[in-house]
mmCIF file with all atom_site columns, C-alpha atoms in Angstrom:
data_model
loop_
_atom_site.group_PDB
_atom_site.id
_atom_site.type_symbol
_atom_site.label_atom_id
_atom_site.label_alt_id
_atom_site.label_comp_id
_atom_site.label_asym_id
_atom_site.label_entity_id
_atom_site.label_seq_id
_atom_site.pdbx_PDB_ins_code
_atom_site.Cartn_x
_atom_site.Cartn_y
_atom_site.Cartn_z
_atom_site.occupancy
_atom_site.B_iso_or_equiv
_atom_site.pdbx_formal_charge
_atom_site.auth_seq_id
_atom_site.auth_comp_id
_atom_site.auth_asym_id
_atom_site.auth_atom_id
_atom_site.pdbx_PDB_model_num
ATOM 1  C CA . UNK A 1 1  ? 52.968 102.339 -71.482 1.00 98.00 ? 30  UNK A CA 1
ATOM 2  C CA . UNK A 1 2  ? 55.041 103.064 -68.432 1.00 98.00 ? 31  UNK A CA 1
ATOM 3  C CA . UNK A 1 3  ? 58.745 102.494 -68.665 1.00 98.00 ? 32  UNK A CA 1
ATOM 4  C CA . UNK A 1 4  ? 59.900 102.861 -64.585 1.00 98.00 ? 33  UNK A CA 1
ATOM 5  C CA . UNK A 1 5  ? 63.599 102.849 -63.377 1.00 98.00 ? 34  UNK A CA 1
ATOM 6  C CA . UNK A 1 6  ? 63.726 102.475 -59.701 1.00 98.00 ? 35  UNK A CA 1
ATOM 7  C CA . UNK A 1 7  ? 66.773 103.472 -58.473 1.00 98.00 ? 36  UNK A CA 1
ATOM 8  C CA . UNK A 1 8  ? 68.803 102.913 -54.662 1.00 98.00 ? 37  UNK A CA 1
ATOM 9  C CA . UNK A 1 9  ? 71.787 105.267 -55.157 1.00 98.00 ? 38  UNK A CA 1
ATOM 10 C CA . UNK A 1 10 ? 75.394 104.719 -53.053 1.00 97.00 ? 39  UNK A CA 1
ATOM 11 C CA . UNK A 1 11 ? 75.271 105.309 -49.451 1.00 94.00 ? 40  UNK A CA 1
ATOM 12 C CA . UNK A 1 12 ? 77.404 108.052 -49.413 1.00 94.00 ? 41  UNK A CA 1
ATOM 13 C CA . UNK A 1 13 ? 76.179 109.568 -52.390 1.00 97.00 ? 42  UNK A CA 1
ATOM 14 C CA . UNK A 1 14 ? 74.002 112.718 -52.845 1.00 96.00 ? 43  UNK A CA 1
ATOM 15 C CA . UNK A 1 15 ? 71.791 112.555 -55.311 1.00 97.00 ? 44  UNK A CA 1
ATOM 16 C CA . UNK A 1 16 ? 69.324 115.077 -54.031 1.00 96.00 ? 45  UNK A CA 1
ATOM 17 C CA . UNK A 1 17 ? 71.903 117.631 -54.952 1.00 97.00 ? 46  UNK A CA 1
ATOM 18 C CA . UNK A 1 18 ? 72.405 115.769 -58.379 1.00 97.00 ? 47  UNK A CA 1
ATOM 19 C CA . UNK A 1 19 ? 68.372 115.889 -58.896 1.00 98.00 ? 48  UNK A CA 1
ATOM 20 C CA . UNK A 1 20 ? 68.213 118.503 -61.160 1.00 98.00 ? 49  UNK A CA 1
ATOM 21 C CA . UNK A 1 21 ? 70.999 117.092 -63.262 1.00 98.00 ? 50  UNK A CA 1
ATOM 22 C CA . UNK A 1 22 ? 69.154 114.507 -63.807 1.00 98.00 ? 51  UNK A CA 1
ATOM 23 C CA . UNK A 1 23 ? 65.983 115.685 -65.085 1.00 98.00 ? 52  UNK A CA 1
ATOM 24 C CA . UNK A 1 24 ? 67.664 117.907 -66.981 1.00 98.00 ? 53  UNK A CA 1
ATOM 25 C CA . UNK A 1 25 ? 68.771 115.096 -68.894 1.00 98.00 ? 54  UNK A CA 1
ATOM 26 C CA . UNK A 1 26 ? 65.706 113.281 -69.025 1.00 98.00 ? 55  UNK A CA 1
ATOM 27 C CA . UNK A 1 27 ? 63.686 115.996 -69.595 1.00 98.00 ? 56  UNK A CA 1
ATOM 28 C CA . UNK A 1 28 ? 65.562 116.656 -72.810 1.00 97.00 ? 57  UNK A CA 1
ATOM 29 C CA . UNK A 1 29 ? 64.394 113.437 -74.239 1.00 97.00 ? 58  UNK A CA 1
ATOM 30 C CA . UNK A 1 30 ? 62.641 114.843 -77.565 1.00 96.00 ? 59  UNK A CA 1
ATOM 31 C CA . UNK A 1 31 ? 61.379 111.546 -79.419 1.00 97.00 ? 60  UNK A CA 1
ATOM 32 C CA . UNK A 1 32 ? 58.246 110.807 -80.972 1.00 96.00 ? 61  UNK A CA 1
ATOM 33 C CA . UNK A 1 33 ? 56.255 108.557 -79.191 1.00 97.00 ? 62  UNK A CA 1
ATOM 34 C CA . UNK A 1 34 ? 57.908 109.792 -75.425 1.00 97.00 ? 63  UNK A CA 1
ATOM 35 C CA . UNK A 1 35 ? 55.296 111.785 -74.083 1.00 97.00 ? 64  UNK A CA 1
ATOM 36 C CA . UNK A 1 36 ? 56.161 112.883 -70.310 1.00 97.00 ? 65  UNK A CA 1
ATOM 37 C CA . UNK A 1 37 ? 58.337 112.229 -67.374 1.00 98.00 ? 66  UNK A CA 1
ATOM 38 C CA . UNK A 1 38 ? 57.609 112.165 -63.837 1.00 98.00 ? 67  UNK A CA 1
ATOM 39 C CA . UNK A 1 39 ? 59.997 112.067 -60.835 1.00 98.00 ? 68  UNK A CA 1
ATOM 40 C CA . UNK A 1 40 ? 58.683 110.318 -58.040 1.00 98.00 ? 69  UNK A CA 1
ATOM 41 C CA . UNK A 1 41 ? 61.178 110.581 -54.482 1.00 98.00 ? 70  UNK A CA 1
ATOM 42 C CA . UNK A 1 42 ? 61.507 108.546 -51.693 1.00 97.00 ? 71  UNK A CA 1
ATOM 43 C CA . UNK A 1 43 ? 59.770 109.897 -48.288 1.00 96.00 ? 72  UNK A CA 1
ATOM 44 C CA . UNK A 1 44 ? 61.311 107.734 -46.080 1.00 94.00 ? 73  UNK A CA 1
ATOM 45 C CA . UNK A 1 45 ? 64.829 107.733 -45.258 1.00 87.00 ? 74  UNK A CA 1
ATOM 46 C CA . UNK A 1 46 ? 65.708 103.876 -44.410 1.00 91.00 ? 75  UNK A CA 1
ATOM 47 C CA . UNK A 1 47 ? 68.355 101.758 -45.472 1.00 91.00 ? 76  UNK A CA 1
ATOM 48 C CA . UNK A 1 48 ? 66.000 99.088  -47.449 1.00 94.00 ? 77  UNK A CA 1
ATOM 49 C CA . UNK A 1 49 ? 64.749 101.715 -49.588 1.00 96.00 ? 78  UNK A CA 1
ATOM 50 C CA . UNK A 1 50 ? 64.978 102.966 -52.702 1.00 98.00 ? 79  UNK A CA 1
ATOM 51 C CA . UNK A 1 51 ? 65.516 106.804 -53.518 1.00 98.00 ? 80  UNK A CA 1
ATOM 52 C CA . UNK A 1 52 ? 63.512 107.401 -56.802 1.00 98.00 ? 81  UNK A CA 1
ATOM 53 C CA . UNK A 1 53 ? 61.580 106.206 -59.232 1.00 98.00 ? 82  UNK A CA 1
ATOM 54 C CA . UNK A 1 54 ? 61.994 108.039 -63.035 1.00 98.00 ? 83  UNK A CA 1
ATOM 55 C CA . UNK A 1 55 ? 58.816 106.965 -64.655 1.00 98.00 ? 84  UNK A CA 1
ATOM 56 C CA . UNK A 1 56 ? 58.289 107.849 -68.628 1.00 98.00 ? 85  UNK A CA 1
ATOM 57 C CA . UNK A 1 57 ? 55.329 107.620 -70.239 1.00 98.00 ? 86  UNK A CA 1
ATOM 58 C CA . UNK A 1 58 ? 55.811 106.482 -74.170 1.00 98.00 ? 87  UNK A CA 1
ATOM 59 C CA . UNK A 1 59 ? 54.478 104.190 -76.770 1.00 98.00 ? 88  UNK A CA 1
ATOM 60 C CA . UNK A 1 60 ? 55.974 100.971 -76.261 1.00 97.00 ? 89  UNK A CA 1
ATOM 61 C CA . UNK A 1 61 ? 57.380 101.505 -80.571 1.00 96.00 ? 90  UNK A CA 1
ATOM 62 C CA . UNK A 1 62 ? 59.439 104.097 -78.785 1.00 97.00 ? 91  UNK A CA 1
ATOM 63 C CA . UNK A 1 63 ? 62.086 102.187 -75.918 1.00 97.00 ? 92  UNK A CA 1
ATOM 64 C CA . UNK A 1 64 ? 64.205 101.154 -78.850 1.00 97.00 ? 93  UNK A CA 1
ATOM 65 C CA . UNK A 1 65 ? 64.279 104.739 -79.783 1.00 97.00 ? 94  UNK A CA 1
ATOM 66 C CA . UNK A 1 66 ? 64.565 105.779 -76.023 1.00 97.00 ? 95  UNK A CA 1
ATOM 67 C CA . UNK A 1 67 ? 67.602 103.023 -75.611 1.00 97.00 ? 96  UNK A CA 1
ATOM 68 C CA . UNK A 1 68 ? 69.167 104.062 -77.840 1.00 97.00 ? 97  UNK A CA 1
ATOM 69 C CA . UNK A 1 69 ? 69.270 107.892 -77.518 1.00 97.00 ? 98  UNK A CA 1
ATOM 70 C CA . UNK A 1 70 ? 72.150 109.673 -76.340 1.00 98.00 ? 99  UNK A CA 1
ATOM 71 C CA . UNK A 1 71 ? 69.995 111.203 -73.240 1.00 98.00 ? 100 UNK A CA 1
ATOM 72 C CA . UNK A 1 72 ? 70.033 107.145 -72.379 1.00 98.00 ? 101 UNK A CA 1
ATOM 73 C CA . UNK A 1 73 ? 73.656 106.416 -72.849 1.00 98.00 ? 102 UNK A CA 1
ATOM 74 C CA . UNK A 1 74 ? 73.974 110.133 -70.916 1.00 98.00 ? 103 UNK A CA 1
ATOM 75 C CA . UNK A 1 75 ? 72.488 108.803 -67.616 1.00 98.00 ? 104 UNK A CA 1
ATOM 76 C CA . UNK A 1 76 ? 73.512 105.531 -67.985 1.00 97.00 ? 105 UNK A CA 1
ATOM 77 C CA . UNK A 1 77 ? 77.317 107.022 -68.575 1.00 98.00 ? 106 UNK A CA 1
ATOM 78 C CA . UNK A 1 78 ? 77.118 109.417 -66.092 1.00 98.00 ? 107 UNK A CA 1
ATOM 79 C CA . UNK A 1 79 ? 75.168 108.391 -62.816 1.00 98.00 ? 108 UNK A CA 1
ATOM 80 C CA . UNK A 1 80 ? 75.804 104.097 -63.405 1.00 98.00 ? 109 UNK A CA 1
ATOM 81 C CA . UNK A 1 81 ? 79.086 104.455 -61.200 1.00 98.00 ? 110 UNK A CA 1
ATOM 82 C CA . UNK A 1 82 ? 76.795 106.071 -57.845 1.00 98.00 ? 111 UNK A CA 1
ATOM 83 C CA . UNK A 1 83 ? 74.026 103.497 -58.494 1.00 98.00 ? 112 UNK A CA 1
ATOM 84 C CA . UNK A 1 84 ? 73.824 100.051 -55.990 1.00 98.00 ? 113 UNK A CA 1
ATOM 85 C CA . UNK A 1 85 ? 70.584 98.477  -57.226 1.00 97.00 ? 114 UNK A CA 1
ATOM 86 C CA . UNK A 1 86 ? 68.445 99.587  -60.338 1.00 97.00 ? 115 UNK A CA 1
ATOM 87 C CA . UNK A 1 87 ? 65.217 97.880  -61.180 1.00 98.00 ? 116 UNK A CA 1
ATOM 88 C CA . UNK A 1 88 ? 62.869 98.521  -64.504 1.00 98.00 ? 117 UNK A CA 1
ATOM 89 C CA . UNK A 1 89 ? 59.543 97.701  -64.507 1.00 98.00 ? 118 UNK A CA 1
ATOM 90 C CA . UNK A 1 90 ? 57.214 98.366  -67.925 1.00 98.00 ? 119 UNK A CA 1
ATOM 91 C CA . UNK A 1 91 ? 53.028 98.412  -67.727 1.00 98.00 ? 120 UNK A CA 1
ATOM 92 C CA . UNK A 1 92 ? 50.216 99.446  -69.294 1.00 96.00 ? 121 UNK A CA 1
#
């Protein structure tokens, strides 16, 4: 499955700069079942817009494991505070 977390950062906030931080930390993720993670950026700048979409590929027996990891509570901890809006959106 797809686990997707679209994300509209703070106006005044630069995440492009912070990029890197953040995959590092999602790129760290080392569970079973969590098999890759892609970082998909905004190409147009406009205020209705969101700035990025992390979307990991795992087995769906893995979120709980992925939830509850401390790469998780990491980003969660760590970027929460510059985020206004944050959607997540699971397929197959």
């Amino acid at each position: 499955m797809k686990h997707c977390i679209l994300v509209k950062f703070n106006k005044d906030y630069d995440w492009k700069t912070e990029l890197p931080n953040i995959k590092k930390i999602f790129d760290g993720i080392k569970l079973d079942g969590v098999n890759k993670v892609e970082y998909i950026t905004n190409c147009i700048d406009r205020e209705n817009r969101y700035d990025l979409l992390i979307r990991i590929d795992l087995k769906k027996e893995a979120l709980s494991l992925y939830d509850a990891c401390p790469n998780h509570h990491e980003w969660k901890d760590t970027y929460s505070q510059y985020i206004d809006k944050k959607a997540i959106f699971d397929y197959e």
